[in-house]
Backbone as JSON Lines, residues from 0, in Angstrom:
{"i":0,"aa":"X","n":[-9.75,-5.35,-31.42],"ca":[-10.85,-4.9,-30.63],"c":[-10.35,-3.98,-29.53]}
{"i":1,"aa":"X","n":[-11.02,-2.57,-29.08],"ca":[-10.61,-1.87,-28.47],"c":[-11.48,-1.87,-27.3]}
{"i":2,"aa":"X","n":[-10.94,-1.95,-26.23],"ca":[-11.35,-1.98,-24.67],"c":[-11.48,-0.29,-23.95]}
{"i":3,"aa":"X","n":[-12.93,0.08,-23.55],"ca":[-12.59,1.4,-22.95],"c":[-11.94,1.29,-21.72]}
{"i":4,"aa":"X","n":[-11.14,2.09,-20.82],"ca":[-10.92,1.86,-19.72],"c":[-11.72,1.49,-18.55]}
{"i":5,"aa":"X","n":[-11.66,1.09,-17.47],"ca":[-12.61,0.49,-16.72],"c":[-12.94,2.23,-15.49]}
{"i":6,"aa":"X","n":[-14.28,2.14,-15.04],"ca":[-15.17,3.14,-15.06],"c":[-14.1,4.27,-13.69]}
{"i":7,"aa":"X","n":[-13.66,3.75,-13.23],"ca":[-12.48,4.82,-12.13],"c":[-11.28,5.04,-12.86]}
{"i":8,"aa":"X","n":[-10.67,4.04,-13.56],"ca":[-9.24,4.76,-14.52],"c":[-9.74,6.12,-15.14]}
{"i":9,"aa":"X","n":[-11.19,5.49,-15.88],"ca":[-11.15,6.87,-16.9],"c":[-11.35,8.3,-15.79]}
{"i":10,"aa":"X","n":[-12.32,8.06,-14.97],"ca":[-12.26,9.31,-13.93],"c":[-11.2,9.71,-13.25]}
{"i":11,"aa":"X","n":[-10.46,8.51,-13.38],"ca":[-9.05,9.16,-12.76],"c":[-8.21,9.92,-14.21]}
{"i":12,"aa":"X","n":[-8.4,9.43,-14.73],"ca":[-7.5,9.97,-16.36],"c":[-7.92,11.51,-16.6]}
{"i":13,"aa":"X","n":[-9.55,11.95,-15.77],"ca":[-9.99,12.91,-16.45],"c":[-9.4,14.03,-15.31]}
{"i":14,"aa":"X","n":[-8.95,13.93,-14.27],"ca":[-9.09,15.2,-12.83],"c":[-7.63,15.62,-13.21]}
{"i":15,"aa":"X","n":[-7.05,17.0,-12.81],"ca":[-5.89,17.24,-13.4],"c":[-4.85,17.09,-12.69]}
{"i":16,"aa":"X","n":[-3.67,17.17,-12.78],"ca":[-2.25,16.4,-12.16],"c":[-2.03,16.72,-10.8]}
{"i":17,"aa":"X","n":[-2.54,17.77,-10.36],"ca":[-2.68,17.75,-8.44],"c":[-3.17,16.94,-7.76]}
{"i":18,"aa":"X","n":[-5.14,16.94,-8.81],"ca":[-5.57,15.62,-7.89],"c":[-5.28,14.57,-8.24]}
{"i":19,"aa":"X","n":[-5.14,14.21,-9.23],"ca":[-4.29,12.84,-9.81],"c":[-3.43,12.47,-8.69]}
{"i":20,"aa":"X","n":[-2.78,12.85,-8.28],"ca":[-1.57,12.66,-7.27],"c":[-2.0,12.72,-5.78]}
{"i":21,"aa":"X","n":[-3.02,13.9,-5.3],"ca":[-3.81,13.1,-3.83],"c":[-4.48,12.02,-4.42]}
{"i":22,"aa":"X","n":[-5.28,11.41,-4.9],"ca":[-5.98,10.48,-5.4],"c":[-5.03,9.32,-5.07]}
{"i":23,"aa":"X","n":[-3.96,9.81,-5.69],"ca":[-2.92,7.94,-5.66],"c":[-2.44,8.25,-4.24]}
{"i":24,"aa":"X","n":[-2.45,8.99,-3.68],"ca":[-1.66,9.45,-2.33],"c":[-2.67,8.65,-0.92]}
{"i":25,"aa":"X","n":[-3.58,8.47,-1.36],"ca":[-4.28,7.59,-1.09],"c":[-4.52,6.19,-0.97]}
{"i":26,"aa":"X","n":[-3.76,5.68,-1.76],"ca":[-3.74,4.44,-2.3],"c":[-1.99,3.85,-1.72]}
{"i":27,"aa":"X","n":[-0.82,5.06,-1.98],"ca":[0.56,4.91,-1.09],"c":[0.66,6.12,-0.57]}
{"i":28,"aa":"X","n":[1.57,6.79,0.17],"ca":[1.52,8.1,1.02],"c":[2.8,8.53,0.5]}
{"i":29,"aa":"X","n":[3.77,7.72,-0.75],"ca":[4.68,8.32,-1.15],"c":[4.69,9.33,-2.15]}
{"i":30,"aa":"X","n":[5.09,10.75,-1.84],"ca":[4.61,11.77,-3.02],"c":[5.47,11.21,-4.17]}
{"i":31,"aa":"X","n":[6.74,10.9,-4.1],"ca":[7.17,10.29,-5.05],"c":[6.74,9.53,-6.08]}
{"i":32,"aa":"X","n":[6.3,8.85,-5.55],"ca":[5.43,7.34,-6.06],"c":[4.01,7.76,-7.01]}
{"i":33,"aa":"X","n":[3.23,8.9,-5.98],"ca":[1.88,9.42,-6.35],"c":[2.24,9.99,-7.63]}
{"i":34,"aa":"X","n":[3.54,11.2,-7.92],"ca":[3.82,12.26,-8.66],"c":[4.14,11.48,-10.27]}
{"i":35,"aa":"X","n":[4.72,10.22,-9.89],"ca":[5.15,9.81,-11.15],"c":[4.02,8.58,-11.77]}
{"i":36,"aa":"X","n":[3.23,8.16,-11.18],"ca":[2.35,7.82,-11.29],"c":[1.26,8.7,-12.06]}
{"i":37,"aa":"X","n":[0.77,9.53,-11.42],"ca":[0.25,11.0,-12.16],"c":[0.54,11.57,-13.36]}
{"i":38,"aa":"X","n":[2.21,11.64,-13.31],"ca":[2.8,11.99,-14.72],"c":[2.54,11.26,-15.54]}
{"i":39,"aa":"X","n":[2.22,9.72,-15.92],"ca":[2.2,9.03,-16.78],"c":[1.12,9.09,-17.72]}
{"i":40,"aa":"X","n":[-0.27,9.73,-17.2],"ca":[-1.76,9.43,-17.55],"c":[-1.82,10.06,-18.84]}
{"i":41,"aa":"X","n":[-2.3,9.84,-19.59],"ca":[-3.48,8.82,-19.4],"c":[-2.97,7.25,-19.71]}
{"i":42,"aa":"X","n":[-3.92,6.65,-19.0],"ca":[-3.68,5.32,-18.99],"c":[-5.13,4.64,-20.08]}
{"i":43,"aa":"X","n":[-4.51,3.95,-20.73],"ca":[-5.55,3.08,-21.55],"c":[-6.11,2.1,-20.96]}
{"i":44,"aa":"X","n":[-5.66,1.63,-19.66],"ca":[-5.99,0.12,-19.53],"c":[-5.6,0.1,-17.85]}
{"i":45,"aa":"X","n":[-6.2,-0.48,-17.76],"ca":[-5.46,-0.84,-15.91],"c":[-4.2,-1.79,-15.75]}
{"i":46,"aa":"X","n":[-4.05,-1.97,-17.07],"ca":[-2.79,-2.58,-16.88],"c":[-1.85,-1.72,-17.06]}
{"i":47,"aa":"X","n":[-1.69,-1.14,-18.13],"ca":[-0.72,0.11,-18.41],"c":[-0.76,1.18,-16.64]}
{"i":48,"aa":"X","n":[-1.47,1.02,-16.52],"ca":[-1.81,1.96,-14.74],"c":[-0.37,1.21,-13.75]}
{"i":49,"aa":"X","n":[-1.05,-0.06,-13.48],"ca":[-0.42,-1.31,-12.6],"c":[1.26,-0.9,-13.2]}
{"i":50,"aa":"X","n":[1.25,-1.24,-14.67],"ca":[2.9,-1.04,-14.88],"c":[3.45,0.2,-14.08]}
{"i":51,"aa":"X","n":[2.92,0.85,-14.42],"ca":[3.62,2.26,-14.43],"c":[3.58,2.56,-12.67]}
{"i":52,"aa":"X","n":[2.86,1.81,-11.79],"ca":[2.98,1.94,-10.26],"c":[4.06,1.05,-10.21]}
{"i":53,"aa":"X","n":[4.09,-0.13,-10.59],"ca":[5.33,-1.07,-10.44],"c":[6.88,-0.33,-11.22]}
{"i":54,"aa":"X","n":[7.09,0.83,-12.11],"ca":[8.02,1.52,-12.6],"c":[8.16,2.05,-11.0]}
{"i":55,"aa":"X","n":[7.26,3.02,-11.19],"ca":[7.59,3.93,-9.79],"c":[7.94,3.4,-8.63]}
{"i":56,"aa":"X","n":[7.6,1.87,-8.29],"ca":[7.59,1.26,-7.13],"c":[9.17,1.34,-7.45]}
{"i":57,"aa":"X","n":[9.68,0.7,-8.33],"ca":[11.15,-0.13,-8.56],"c":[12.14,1.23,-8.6]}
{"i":58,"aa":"X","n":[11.54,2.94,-8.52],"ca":[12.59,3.85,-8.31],"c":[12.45,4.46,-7.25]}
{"i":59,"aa":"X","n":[11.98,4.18,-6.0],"ca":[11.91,5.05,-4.76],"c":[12.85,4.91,-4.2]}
{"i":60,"aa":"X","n":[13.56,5.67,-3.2],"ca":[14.34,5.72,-2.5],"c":[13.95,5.01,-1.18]}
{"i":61,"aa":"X","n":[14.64,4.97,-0.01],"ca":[14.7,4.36,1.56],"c":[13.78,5.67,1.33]}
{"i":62,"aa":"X","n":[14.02,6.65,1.88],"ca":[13.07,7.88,2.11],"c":[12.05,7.83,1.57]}
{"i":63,"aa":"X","n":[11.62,7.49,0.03],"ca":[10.25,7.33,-0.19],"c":[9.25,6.23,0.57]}
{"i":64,"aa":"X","n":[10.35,5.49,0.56],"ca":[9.72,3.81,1.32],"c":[9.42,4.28,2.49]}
{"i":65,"aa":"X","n":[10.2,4.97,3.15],"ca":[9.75,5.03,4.97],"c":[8.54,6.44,4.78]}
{"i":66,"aa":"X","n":[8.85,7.3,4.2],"ca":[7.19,8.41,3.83],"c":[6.36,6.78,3.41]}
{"i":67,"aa":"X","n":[5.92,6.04,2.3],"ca":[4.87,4.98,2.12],"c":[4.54,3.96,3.59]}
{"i":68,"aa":"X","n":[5.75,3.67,4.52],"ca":[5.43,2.61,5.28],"c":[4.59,3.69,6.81]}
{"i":69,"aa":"X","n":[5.28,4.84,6.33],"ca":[4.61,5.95,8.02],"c":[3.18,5.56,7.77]}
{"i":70,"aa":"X","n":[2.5,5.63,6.66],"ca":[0.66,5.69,6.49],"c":[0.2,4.87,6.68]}
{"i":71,"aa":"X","n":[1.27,3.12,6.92],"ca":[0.36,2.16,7.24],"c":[0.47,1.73,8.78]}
{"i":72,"aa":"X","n":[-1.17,1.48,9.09],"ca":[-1.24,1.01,10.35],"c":[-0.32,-0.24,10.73]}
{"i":73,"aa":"X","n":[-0.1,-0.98,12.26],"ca":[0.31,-1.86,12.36],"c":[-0.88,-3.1,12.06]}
{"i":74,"aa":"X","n":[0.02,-4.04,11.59],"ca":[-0.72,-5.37,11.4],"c":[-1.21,-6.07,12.52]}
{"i":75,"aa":"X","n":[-2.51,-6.25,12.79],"ca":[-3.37,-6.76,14.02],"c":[-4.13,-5.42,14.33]}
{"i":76,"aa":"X","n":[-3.67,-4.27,14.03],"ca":[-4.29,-3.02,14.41],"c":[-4.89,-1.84,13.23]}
{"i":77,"aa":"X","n":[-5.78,-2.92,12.57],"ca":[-6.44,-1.55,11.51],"c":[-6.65,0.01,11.64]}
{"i":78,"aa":"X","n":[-6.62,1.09,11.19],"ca":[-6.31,2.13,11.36],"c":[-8.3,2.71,11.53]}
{"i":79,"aa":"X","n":[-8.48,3.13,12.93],"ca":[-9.73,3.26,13.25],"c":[-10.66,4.2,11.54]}
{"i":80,"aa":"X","n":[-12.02,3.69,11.34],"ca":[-12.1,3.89,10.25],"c":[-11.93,3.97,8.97]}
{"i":81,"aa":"X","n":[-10.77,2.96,8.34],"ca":[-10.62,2.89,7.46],"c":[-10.57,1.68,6.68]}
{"i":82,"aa":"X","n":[-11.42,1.55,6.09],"ca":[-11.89,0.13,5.67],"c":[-11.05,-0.83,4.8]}
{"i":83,"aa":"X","n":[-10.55,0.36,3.91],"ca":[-8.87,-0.94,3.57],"c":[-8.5,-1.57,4.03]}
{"i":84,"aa":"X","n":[-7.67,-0.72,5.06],"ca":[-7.45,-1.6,6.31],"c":[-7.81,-2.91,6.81]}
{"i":85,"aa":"X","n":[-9.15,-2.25,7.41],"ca":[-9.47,-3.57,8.07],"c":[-9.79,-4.5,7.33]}
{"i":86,"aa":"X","n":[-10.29,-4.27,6.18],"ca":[-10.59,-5.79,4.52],"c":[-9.12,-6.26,4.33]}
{"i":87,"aa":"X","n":[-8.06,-5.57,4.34],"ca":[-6.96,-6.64,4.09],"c":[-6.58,-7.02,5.25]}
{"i":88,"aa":"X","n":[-6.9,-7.05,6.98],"ca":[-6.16,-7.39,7.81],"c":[-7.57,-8.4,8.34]}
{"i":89,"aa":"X","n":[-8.1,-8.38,7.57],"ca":[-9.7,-9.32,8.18],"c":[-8.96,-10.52,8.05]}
{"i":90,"aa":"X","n":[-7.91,-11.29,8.02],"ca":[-7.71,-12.71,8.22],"c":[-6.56,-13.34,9.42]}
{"i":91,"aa":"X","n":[-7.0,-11.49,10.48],"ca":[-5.96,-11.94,11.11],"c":[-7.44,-12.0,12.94]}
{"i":92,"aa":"X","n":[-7.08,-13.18,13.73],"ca":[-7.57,-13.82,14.9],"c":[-7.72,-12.95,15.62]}
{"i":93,"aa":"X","n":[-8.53,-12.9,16.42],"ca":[-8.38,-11.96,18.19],"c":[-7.38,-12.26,18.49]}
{"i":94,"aa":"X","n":[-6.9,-13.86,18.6],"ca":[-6.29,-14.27,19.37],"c":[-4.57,-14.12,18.91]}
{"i":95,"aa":"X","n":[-4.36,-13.79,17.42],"ca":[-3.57,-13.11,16.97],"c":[-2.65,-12.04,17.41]}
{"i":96,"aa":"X","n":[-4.12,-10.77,17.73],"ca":[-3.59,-9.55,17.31],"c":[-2.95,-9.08,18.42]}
{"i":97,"aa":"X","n":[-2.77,-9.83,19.62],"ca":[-1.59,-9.74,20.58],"c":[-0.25,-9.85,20.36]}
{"i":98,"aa":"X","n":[-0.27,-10.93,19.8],"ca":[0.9,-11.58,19.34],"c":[1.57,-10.74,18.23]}
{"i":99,"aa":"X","n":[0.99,-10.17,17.72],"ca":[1.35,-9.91,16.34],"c":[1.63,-8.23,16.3]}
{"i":100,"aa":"X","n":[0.98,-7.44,17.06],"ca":[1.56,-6.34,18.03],"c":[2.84,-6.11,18.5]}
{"i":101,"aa":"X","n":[2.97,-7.65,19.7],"ca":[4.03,-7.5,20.25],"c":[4.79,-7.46,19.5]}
{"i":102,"aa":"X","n":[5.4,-8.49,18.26],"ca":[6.47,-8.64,17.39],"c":[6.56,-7.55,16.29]}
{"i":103,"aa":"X","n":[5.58,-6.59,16.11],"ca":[5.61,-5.72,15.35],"c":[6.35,-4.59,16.32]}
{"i":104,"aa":"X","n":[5.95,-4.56,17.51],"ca":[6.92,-3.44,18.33],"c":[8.51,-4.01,18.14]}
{"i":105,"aa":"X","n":[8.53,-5.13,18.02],"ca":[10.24,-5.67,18.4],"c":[10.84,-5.19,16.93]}
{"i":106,"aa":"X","n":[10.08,-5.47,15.75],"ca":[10.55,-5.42,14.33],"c":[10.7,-3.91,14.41]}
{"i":107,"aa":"X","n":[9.77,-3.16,14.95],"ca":[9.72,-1.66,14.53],"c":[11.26,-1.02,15.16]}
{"i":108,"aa":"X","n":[11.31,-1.69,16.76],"ca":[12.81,-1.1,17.1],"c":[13.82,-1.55,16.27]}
{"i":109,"aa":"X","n":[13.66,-2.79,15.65],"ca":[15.1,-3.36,14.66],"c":[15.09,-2.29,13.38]}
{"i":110,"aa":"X","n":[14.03,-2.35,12.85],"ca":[13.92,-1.73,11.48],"c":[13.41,0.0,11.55]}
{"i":111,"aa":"X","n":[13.34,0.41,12.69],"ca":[12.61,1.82,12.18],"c":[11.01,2.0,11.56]}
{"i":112,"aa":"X","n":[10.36,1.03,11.36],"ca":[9.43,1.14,10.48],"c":[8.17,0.52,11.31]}
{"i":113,"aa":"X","n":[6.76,0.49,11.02],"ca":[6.0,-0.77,11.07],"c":[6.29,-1.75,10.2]}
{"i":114,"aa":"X","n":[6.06,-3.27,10.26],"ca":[5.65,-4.3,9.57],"c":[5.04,-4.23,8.02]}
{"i":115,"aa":"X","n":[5.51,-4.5,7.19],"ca":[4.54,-4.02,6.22],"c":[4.54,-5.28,5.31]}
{"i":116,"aa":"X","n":[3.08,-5.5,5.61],"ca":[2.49,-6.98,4.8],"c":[1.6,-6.77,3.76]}
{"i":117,"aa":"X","n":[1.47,-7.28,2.27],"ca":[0.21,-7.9,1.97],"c":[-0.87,-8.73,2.37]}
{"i":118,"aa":"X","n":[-1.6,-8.2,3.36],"ca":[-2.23,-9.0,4.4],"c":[-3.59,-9.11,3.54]}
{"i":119,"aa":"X","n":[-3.32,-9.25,2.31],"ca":[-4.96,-9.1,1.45],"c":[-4.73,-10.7,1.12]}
{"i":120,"aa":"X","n":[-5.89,-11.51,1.76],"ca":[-5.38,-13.17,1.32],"c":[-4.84,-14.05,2.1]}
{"i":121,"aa":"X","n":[-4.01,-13.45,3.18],"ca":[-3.22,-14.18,4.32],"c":[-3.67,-14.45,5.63]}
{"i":122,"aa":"X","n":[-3.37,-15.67,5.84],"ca":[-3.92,-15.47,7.93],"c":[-3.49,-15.31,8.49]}
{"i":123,"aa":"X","n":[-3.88,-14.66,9.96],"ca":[-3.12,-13.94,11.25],"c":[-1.38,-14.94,10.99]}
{"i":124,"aa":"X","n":[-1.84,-16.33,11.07],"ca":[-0.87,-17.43,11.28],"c":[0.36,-17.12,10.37]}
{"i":125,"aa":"X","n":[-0.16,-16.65,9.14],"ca":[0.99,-16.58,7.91],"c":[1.68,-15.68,8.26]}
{"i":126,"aa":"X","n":[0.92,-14.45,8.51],"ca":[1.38,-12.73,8.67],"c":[2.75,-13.07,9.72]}
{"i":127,"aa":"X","n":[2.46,-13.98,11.08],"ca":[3.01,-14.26,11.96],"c":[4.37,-14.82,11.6]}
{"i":128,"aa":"X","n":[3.87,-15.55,10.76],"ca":[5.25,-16.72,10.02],"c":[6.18,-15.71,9.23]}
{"i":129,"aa":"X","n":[5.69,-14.75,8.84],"ca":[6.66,-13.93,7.75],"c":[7.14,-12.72,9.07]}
{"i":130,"aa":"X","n":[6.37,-12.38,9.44],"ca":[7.08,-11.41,11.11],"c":[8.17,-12.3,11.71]}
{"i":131,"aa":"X","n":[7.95,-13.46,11.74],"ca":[9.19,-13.85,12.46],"c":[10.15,-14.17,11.99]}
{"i":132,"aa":"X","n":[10.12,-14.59,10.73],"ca":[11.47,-14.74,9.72],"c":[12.03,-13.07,9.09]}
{"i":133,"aa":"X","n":[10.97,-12.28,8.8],"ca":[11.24,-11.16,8.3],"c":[12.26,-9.88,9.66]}
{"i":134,"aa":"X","n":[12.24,-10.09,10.5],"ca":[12.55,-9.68,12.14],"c":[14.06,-9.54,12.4]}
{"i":135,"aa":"X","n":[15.11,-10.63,11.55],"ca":[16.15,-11.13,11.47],"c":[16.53,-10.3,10.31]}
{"i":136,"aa":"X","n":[15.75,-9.85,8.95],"ca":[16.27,-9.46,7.74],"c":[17.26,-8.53,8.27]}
{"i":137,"aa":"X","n":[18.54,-8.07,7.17],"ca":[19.6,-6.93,7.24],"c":[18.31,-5.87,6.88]}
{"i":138,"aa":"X","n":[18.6,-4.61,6.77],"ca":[18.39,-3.27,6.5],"c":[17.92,-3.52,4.92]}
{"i":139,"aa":"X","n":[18.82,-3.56,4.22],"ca":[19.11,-4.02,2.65],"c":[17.49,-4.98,2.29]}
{"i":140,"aa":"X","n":[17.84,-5.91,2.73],"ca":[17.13,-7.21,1.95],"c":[15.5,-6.65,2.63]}
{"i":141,"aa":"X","n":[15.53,-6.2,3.94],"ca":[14.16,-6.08,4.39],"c":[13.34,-4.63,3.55]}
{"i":142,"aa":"X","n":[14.48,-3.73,3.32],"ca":[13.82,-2.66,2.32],"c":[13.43,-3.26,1.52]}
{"i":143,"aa":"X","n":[14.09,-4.03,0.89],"ca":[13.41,-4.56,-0.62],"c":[12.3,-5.28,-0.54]}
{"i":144,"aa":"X","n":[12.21,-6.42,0.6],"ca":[10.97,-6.87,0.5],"c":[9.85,-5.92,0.98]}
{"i":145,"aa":"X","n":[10.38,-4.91,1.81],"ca":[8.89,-4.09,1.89],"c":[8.5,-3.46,0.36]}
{"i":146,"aa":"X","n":[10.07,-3.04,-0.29],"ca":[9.42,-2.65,-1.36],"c":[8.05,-3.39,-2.23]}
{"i":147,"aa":"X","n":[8.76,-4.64,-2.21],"ca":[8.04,-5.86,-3.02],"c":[6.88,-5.78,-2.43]}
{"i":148,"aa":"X","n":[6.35,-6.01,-1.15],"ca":[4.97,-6.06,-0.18],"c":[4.11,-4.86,-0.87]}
{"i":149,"aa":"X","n":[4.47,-3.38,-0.69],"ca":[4.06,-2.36,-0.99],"c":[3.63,-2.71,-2.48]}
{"i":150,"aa":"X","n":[4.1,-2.95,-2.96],"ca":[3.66,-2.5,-4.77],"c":[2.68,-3.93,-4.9]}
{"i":151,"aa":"X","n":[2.73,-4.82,-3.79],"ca":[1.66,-5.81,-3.85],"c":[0.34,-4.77,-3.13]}
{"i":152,"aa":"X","n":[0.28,-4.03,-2.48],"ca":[-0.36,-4.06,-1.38],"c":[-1.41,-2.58,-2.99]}
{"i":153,"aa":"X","n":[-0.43,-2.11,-3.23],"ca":[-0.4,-0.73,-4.68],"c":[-1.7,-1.43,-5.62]}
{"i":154,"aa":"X","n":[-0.55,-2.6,-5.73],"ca":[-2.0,-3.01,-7.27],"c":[-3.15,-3.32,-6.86]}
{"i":155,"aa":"X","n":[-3.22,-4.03,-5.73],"ca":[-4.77,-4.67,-5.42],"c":[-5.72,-3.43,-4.98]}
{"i":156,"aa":"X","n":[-4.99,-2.27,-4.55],"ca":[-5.68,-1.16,-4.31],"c":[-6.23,-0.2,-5.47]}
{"i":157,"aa":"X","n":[-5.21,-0.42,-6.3],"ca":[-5.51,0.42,-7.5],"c":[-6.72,0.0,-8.43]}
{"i":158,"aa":"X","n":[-6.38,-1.41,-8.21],"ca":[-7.31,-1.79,-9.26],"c":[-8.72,-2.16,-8.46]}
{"i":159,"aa":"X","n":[-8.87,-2.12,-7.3],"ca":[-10.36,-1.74,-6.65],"c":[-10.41,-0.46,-7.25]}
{"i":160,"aa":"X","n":[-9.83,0.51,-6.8],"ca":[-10.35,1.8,-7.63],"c":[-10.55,1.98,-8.95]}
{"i":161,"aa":"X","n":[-9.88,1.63,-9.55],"ca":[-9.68,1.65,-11.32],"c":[-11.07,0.84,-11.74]}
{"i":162,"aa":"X","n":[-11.52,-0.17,-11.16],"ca":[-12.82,-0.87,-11.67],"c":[-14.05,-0.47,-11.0]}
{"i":163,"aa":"X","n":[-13.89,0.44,-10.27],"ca":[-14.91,0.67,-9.37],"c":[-15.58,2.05,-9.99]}
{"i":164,"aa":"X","n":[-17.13,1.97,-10.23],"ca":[-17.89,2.74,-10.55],"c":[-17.11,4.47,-10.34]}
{"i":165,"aa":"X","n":[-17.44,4.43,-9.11],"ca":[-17.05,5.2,-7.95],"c":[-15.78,5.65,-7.26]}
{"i":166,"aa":"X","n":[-15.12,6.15,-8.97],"ca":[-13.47,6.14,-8.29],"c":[-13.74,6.91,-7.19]}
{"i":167,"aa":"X","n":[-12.19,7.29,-6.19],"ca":[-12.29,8.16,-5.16],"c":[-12.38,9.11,-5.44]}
{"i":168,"aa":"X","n":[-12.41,10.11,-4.34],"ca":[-12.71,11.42,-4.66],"c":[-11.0,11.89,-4.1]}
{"i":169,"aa":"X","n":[-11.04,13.1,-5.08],"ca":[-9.6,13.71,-5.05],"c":[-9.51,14.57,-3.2]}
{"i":170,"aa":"X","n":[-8.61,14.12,-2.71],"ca":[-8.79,14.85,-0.96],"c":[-8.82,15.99,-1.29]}
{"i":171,"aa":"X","n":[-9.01,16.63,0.07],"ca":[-8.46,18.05,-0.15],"c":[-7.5,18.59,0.14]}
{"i":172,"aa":"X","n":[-7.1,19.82,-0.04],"ca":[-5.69,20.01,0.04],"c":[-4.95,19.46,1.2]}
{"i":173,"aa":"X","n":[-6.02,19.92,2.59],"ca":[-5.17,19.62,3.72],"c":[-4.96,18.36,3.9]}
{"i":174,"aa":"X","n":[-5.82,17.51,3.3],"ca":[-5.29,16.01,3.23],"c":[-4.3,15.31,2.67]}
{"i":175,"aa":"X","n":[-3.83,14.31,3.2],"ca":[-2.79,13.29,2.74],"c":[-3.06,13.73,1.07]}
């Protein structure tokens, strides 16, 4: 039995390899990531999609990773207007997003980076619990788990789009 793709893959399958690539650029801010992602299409399935972001996830460089981690806001601080955002950081407290600020400034001087969580599912409390163990990581081990975070943070995004009536619309040039 053959499955059509779900109603945003196929619109994404149909726009051609520029916007293909703002489209996912959207979803991570790594051109890397977007470009080879893009290259792969068409995709049959949203799973074949998901693989092929998790390929690309598992070949980026530190440089691609720090271009993907620049686009995300800090955790406690959704990025004004943008509703991703604030839907995956909706499980974090008022009473949180002090706290969780501050230790994101301390992580950012250790690591260079913001914080970068799958905050889709988690509470302020958890986010907190992994900031403070994650704070201590070497260079090494903390790239990787952002890697790991990111390509969590990739699929759940993709596949809102991929099932959604209403894929996105391709930016425009001057955009991300």
């Amino acid at each position: 039995m053959t499955t059509s793709a779900p109603p945003g893959l196929a619109r994404f399958n149909a726009v051609d390899g520029r916007d293909a690539a703002r489209m996912l650029r959207e979803v991570c801010a790594s051109r890397a990531w977007a470009a080879a992602v893009a290259d792969g299409r068409p995709y049959a399935t949203l799973g074949e999609l998901l693989d092929a972001a998790d390929a690309a996830m598992a070949g980026l460089t530190a440089a691609d990773l720090a271009e993907a981690t620049a686009a995300h806001p800090p955790i406690g601080r959704p990025a004004p207007g943008d509703a991703a955002s604030a839907r995956e950081q909706s499980g974090v407290r008022d009473e949180e997003r002090a706290q969780l600020l501050e230790l994101n400034r301390a992580y950012q001087e250790r690591h260079g980076h913001v914080f970068l969580i799958c905050a889709t599912g988690r509470t302020g409390a958890e986010m907190l619990a992994a900031l403070r163990t994650r704070i201590g990581h070497d260079a090494e081990t903390e790239r990787e788990t952002v890697r790991t975070e990111l390509g969590k943070i990739n699929r759940i995004r993709l596949t809102r789009w991929a099932e959604t009536p209403q894929a996105p619309r391709a930016p425009a040039k001057g955009e991300r």
